[in-house]
Short mmCIF file of C-alpha atoms and ligand atoms in Angstrom, two decimals:
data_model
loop_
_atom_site.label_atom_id
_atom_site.label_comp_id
_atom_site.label_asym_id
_atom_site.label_seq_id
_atom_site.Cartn_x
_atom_site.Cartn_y
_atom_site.Cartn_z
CA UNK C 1 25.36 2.45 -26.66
CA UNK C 2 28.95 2.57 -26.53
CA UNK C 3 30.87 4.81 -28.71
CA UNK C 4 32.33 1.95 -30.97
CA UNK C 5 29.70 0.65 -30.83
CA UNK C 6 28.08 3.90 -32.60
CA UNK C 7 31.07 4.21 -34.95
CA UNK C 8 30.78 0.78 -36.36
CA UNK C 9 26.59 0.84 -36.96
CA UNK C 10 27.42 4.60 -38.54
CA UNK C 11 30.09 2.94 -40.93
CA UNK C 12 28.32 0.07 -41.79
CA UNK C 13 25.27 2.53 -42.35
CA UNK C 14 27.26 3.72 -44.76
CA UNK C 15 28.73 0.94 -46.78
CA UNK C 16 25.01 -0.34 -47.28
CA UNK C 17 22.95 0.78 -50.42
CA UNK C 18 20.40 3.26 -50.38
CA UNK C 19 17.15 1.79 -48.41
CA UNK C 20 18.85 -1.13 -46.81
CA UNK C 21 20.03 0.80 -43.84
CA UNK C 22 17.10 2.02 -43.02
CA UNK C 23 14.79 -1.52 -42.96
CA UNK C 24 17.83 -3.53 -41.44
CA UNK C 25 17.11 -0.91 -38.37
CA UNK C 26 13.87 -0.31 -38.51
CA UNK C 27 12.15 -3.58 -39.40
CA UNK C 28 12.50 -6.02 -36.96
CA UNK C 29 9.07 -7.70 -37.58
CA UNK C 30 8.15 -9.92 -40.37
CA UNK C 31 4.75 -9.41 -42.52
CA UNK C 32 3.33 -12.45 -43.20
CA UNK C 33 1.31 -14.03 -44.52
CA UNK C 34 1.55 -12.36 -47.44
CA UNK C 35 0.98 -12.93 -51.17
CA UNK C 36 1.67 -10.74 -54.10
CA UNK C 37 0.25 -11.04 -57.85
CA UNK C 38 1.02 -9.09 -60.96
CA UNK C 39 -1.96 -7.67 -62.45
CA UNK C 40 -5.46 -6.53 -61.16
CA UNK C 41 -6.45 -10.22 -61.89
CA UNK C 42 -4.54 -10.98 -59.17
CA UNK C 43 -7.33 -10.83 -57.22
CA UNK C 44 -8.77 -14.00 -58.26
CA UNK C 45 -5.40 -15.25 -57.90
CA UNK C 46 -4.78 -13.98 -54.58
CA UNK C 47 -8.11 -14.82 -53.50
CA UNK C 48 -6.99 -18.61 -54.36
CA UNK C 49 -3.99 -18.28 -52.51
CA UNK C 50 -5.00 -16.52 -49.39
CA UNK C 51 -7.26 -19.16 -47.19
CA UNK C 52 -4.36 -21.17 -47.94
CA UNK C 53 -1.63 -18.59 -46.12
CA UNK C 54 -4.76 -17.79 -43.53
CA UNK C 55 -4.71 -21.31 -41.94
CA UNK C 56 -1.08 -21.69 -41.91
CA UNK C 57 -0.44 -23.56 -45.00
CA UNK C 58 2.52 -23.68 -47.31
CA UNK C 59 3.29 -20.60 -49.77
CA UNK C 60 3.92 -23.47 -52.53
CA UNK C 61 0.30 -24.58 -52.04
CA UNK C 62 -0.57 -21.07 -52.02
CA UNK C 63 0.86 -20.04 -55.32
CA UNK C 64 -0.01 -23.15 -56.75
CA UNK C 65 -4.15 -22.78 -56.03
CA UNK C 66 -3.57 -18.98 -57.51
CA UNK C 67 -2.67 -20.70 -60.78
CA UNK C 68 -4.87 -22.84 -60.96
CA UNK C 69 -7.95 -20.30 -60.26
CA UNK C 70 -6.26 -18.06 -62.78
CA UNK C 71 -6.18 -21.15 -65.44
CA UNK C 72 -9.85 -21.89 -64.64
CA UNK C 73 -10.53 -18.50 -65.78
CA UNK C 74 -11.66 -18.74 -69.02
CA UNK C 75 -12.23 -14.83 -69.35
CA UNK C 76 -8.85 -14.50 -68.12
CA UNK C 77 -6.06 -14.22 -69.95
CA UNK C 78 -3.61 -17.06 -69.93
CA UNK C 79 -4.37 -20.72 -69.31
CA UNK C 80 -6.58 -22.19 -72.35
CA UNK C 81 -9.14 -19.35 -72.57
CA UNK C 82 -6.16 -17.47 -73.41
CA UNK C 83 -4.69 -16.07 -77.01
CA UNK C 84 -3.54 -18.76 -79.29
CA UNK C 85 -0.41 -18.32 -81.66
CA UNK C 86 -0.32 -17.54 -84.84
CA UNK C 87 -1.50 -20.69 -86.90
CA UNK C 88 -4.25 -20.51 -84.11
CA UNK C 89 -3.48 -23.23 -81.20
CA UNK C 90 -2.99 -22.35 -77.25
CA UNK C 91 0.46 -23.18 -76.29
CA UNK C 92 1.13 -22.67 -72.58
CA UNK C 93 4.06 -21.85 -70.03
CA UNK C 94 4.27 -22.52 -66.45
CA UNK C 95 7.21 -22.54 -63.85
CA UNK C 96 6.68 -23.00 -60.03
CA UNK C 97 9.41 -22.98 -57.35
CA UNK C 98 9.66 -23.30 -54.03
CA UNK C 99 11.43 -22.53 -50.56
CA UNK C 100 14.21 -25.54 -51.20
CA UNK C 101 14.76 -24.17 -54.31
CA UNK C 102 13.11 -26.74 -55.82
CA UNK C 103 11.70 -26.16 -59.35
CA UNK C 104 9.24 -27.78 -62.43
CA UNK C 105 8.56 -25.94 -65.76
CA UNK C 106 6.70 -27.20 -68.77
CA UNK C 107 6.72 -24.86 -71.90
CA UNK C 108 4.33 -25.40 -75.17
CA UNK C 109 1.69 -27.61 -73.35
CA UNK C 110 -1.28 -28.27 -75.47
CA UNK C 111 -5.04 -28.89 -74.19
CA UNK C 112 -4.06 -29.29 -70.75
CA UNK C 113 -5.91 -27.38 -68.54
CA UNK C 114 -3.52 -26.63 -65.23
CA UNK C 115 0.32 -26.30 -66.84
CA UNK C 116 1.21 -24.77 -63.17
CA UNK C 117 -0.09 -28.41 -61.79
CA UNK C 118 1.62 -30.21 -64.70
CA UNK C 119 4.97 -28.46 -63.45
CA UNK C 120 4.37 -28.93 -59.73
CA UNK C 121 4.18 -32.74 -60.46
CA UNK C 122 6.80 -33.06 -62.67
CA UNK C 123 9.51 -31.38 -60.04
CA UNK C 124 8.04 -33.60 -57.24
CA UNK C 125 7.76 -36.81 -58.78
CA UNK C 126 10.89 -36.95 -61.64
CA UNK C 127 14.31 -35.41 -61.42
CA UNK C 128 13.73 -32.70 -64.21
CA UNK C 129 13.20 -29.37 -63.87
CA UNK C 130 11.98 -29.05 -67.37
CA UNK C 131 9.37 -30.61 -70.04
CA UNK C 132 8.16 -29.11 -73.52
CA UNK C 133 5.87 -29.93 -76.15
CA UNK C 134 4.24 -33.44 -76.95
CA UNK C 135 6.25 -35.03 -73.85
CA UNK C 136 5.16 -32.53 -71.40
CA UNK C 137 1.48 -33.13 -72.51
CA UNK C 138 2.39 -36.90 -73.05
CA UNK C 139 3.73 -36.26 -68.88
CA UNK C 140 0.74 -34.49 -68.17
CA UNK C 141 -1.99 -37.45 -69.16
CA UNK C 142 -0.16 -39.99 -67.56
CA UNK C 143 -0.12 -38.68 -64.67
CA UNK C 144 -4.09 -37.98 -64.92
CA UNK C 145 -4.28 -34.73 -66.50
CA UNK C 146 -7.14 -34.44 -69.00
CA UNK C 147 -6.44 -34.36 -72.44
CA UNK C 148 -9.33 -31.26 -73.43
CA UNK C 149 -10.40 -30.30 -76.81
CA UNK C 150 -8.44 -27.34 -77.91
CA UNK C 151 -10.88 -25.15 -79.39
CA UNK C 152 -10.81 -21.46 -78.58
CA UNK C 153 -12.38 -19.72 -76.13
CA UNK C 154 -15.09 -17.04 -77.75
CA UNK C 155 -12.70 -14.19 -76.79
CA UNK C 156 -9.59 -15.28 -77.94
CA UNK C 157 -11.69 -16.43 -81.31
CA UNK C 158 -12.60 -13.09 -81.84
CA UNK C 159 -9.37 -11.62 -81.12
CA UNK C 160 -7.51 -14.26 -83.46
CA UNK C 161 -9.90 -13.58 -86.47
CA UNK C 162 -8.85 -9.81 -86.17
CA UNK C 163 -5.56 -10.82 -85.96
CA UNK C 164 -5.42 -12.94 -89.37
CA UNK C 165 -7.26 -9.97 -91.27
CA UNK C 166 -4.64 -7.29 -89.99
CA UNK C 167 -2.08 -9.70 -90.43
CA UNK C 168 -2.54 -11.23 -93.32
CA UNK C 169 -1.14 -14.45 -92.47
CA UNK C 170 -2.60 -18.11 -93.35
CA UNK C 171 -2.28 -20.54 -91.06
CA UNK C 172 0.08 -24.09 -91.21
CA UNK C 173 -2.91 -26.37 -91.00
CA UNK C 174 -0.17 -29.44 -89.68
CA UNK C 175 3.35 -30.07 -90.45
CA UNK C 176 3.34 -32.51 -92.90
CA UNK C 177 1.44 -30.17 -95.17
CA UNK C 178 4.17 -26.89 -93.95
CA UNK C 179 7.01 -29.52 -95.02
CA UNK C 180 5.88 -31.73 -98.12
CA UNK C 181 3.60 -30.20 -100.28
CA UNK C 182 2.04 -26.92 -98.58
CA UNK C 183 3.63 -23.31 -99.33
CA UNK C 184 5.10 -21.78 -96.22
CA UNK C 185 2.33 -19.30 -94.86
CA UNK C 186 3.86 -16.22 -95.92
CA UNK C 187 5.07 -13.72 -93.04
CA UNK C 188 5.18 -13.45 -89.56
CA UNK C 189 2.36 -10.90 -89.26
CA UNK C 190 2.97 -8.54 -85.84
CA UNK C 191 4.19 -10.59 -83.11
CA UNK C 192 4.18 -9.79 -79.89
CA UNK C 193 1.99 -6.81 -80.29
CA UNK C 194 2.43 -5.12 -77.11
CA UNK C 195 0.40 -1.75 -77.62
CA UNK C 196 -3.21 -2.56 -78.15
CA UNK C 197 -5.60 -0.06 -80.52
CA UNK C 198 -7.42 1.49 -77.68
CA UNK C 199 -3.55 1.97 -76.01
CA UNK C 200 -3.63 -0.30 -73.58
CA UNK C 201 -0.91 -3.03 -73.34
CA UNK C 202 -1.59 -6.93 -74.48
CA UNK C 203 -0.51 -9.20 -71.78
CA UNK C 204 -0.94 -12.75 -70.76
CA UNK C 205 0.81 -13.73 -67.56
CA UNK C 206 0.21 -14.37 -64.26
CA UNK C 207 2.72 -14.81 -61.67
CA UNK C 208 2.32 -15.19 -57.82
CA UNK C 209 4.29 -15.20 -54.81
CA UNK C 210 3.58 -16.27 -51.23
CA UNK C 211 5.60 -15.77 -47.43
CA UNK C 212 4.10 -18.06 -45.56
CA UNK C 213 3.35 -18.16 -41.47
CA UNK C 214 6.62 -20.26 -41.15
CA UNK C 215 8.26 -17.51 -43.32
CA UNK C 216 9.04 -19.68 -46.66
CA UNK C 217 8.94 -18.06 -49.80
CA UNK C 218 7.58 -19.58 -52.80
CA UNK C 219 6.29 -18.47 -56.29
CA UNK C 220 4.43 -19.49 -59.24
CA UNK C 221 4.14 -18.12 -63.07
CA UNK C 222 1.59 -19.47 -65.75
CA UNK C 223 0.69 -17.87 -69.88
CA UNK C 224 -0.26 -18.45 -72.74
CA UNK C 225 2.61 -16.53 -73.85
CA UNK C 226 2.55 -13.34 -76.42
CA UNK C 227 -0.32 -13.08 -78.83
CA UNK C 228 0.19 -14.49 -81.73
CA UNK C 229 3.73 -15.60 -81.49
CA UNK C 230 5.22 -17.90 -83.92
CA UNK C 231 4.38 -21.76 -83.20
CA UNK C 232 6.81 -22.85 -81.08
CA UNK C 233 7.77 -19.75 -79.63
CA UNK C 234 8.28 -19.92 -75.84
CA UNK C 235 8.87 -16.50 -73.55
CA UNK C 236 10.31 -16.21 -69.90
CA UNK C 237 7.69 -16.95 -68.25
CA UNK C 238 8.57 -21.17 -67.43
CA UNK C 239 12.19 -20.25 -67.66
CA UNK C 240 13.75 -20.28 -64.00
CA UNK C 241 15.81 -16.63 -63.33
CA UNK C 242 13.57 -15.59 -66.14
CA UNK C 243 9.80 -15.45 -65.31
CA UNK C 244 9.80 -16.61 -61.87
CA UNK C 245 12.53 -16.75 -59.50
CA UNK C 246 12.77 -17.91 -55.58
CA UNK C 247 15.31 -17.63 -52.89
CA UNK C 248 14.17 -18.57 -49.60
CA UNK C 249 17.08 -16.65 -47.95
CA UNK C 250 16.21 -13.45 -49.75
CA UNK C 251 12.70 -13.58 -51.50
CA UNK C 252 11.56 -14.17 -54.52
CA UNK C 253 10.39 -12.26 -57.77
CA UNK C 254 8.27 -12.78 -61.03
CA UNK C 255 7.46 -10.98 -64.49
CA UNK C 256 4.95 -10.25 -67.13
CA UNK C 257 5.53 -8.24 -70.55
CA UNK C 258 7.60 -9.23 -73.32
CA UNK C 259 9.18 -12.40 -72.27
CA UNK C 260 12.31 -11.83 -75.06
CA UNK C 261 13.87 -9.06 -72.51
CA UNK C 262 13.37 -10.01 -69.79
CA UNK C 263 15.09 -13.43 -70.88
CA UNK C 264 18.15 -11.23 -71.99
CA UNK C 265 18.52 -10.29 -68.54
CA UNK C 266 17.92 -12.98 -66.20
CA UNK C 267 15.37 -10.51 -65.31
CA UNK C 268 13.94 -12.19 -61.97
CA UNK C 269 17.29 -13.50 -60.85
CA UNK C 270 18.68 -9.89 -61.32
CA UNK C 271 15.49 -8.67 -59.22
CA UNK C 272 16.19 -11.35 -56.52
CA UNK C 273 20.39 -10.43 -56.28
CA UNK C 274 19.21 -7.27 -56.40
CA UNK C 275 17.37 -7.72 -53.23
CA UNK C 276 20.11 -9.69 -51.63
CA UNK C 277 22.43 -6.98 -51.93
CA UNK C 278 19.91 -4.95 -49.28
CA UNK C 279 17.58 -2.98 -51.87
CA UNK C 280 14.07 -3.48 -51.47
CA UNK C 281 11.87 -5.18 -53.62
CA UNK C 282 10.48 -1.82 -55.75
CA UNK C 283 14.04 -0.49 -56.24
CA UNK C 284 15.18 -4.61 -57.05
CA UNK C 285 13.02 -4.53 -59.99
CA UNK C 286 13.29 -0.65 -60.73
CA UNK C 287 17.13 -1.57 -61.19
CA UNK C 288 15.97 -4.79 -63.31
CA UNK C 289 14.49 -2.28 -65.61
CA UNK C 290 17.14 -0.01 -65.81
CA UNK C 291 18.94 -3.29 -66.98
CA UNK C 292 16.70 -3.80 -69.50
CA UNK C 293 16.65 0.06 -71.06
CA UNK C 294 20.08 0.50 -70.88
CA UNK C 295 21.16 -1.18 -74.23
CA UNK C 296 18.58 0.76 -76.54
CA UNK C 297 16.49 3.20 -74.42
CA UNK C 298 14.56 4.04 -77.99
CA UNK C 299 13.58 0.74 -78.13
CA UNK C 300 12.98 -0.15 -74.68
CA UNK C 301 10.16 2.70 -75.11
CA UNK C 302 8.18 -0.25 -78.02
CA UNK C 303 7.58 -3.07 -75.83
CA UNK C 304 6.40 -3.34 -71.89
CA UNK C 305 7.60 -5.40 -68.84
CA UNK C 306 6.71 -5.83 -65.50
CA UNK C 307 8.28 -7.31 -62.23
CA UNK C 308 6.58 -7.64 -58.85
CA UNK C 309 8.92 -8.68 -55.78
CA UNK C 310 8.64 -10.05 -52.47
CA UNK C 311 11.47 -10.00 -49.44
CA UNK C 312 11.34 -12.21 -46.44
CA UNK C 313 10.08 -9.54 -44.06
CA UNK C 314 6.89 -9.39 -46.45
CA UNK C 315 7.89 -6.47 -48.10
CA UNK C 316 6.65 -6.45 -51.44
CA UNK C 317 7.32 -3.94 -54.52
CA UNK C 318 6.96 -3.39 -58.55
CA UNK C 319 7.96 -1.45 -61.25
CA UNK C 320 7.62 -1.54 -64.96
CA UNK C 321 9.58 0.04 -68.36
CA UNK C 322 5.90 1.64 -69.62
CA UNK C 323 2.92 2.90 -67.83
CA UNK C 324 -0.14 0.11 -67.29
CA UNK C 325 1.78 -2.10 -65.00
CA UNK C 326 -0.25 -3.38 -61.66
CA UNK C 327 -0.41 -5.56 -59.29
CA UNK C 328 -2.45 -6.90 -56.44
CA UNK C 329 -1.30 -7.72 -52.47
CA UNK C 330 -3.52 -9.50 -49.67
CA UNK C 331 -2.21 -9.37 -46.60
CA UNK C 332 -3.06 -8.95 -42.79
CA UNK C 333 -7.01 -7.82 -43.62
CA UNK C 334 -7.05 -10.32 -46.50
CA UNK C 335 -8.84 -8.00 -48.95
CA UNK C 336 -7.13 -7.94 -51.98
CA UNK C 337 -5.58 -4.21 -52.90
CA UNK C 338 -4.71 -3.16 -56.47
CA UNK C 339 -1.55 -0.55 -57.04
CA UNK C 340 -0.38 0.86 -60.10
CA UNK C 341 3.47 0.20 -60.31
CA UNK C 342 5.80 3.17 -60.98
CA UNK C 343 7.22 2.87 -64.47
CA UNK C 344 10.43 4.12 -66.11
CA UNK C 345 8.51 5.97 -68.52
CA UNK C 346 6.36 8.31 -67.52
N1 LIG E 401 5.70 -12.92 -70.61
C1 LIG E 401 4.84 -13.56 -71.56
C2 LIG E 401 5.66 -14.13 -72.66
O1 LIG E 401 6.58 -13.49 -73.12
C3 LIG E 401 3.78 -12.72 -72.15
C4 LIG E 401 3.08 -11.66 -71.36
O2 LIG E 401 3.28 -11.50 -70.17
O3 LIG E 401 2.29 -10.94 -71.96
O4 LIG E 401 5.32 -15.19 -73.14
#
């Protein structure tokens, strides 16, 4: 190597961040397949998503049968099996985006059973990127979806009826009765409860994301959103740079915890131009946290959140504001591992 030649890699060795240096050099081959889940149900998810990679499929296919096994899940905890809001109905978020940057959401989807589907079909077959409410569900059955019949699962029935004793909240039975004649239900009981009794943290998302064989990123994100929430409520996780964010150039990222903050902060667009700016995907969402803290560190100690990452040489990465956070990779073996992200509190 020529001495210039040595100057110039020393200089721009230099000018790089921390980390980046070392993978530009060092990494010259690509992981993949790979596919990355938040959570230790991830492994259902993953285990969706990974005969998909293994034969050489699409990630968007990939991510998109992870959220669907996770919806099917009825012990799980998002799709309809999952906790209901506050006057007691399952409202559900999903986002999906993929390698052309295409994107579908659908936010506060009622009695449909695959809101990741719902958005996949609504970014391939209309020029939105976004549906809520009565039209996304009004979307959703024309194009075949089945209307089901909204009752709770046992779990999140048992869950809810705690709920309204701690809380002491009544219900809205319907609107007409909240506007005309009914009294308001009085309070907001304890939304988004984060800290469970027995310490552990409440959480309802899943996300996903897949690098394919051809080495396109894509990425996925379904809930039923916080616990309890007030009716109508929606978090990050169908917003686009919120819950789920993809940049086939780059990578991708996607989030779980309390969807308020990371909202705030673009959190998964932060984590992605983090990553483009040559940090890997752990210190890309260690740096999304530090985002997130840095207004109110007291506060940022009373709520959790979450981001996994992905790069496009199938590096992936995590890290959280509290302790609890983790997440689950497949790759090369395709047995599903479980790691405990590092957290900004210890
Ligand atoms: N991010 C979700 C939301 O804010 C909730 C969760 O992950 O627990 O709706």
């Amino acid at each position: 190597m020529s001495a210039n030649r040595r100057t110039f890699l020393r200089l721009a060795t230099l000018a790089l961040p921390f980390g980046a240096a070392n993978r530009l050099f060092a990494k010259n081959v690509v992981n993949k397949p790979v596919v990355i889940s938040t959570w230790d149900s991830g492994q259902i998810a993953n285990g969706a998503a990974w005969p998909v990679l293994q034969r050489g499929g699409r990630a968007l296919d990939a991510v998109e049968q992870a959220g669907i096994a996770i919806e099917n899940d009825i012990n799980c905890c998002v799709g309809l099996g999952g906790n209901p809001d506050r006057d007691g109905y399952v409202t559900l978020d999903a986002c999906i985006m993929d390698e052309k940057a295409n994107c579908g959401s659908v936010a506060f989807l009622e009695r449909i059973k695959h809101p990741v589907s719902v958005a996949r079909k609504l970014m391939e077959t209309t020029p939105h990127v976004f549906l809520a409410g009565v039209g996304a569900q009004q979307f959703a059955v024309e194009n075949g979806f089945k209307l089901e019949p909204g009752e709770l699962s046992e779990g999140a029935k048992k869950s809810y009826d705690n709920w309204l004793k701690k809380a002491e909240y009544k219900p809205v039975i319907n609107i007409e009765l909240q506007q005309n004649k009914g009294k308001a239900a009085k309070g907001h009981g304890p939304f988004a409860p984060g800290r469970l009794e027995d310490g552990s943290f409440n959480h309802d998302t899943m996300g996903t994301l897949a690098l394919d064989a051809n080495g396109d990123v894509s990425g996925m994100c379904t809930t039923s959103g916080m616990g309890f929430k007030m009716r109508g409520r929606v978090g990050d996780s169908p917003i686009i740079g919120a819950g789920l964010f993809v940049d086939n150039e780059v990578g991708a990222a996607t989030s779980s915890g309390q969807g308020e903050e990371v909202i705030r902060v673009c959190g998964t667009h932060l984590v992605v131009e983090f990553m483009r700016s040559g940090l890997s995907p752990e210190e890309a969402c260690k740096k999304a946290i530090e985002r997130i803290v840095k207004p109110d560190p007291a506060r940022a100690k009373t709520f959790q959140v979450g981001f996994i990452a992905i790069n496009k040489q199938g590096e992936v990465g995590a890290y959280s504001l509290l302790k609890g956070f983790n997440y689950t990779v497949t790759e090369k073996d395709g047995k599903p591992k479980v790691y405990n992200a590092k957290s900004y509190f210890a």
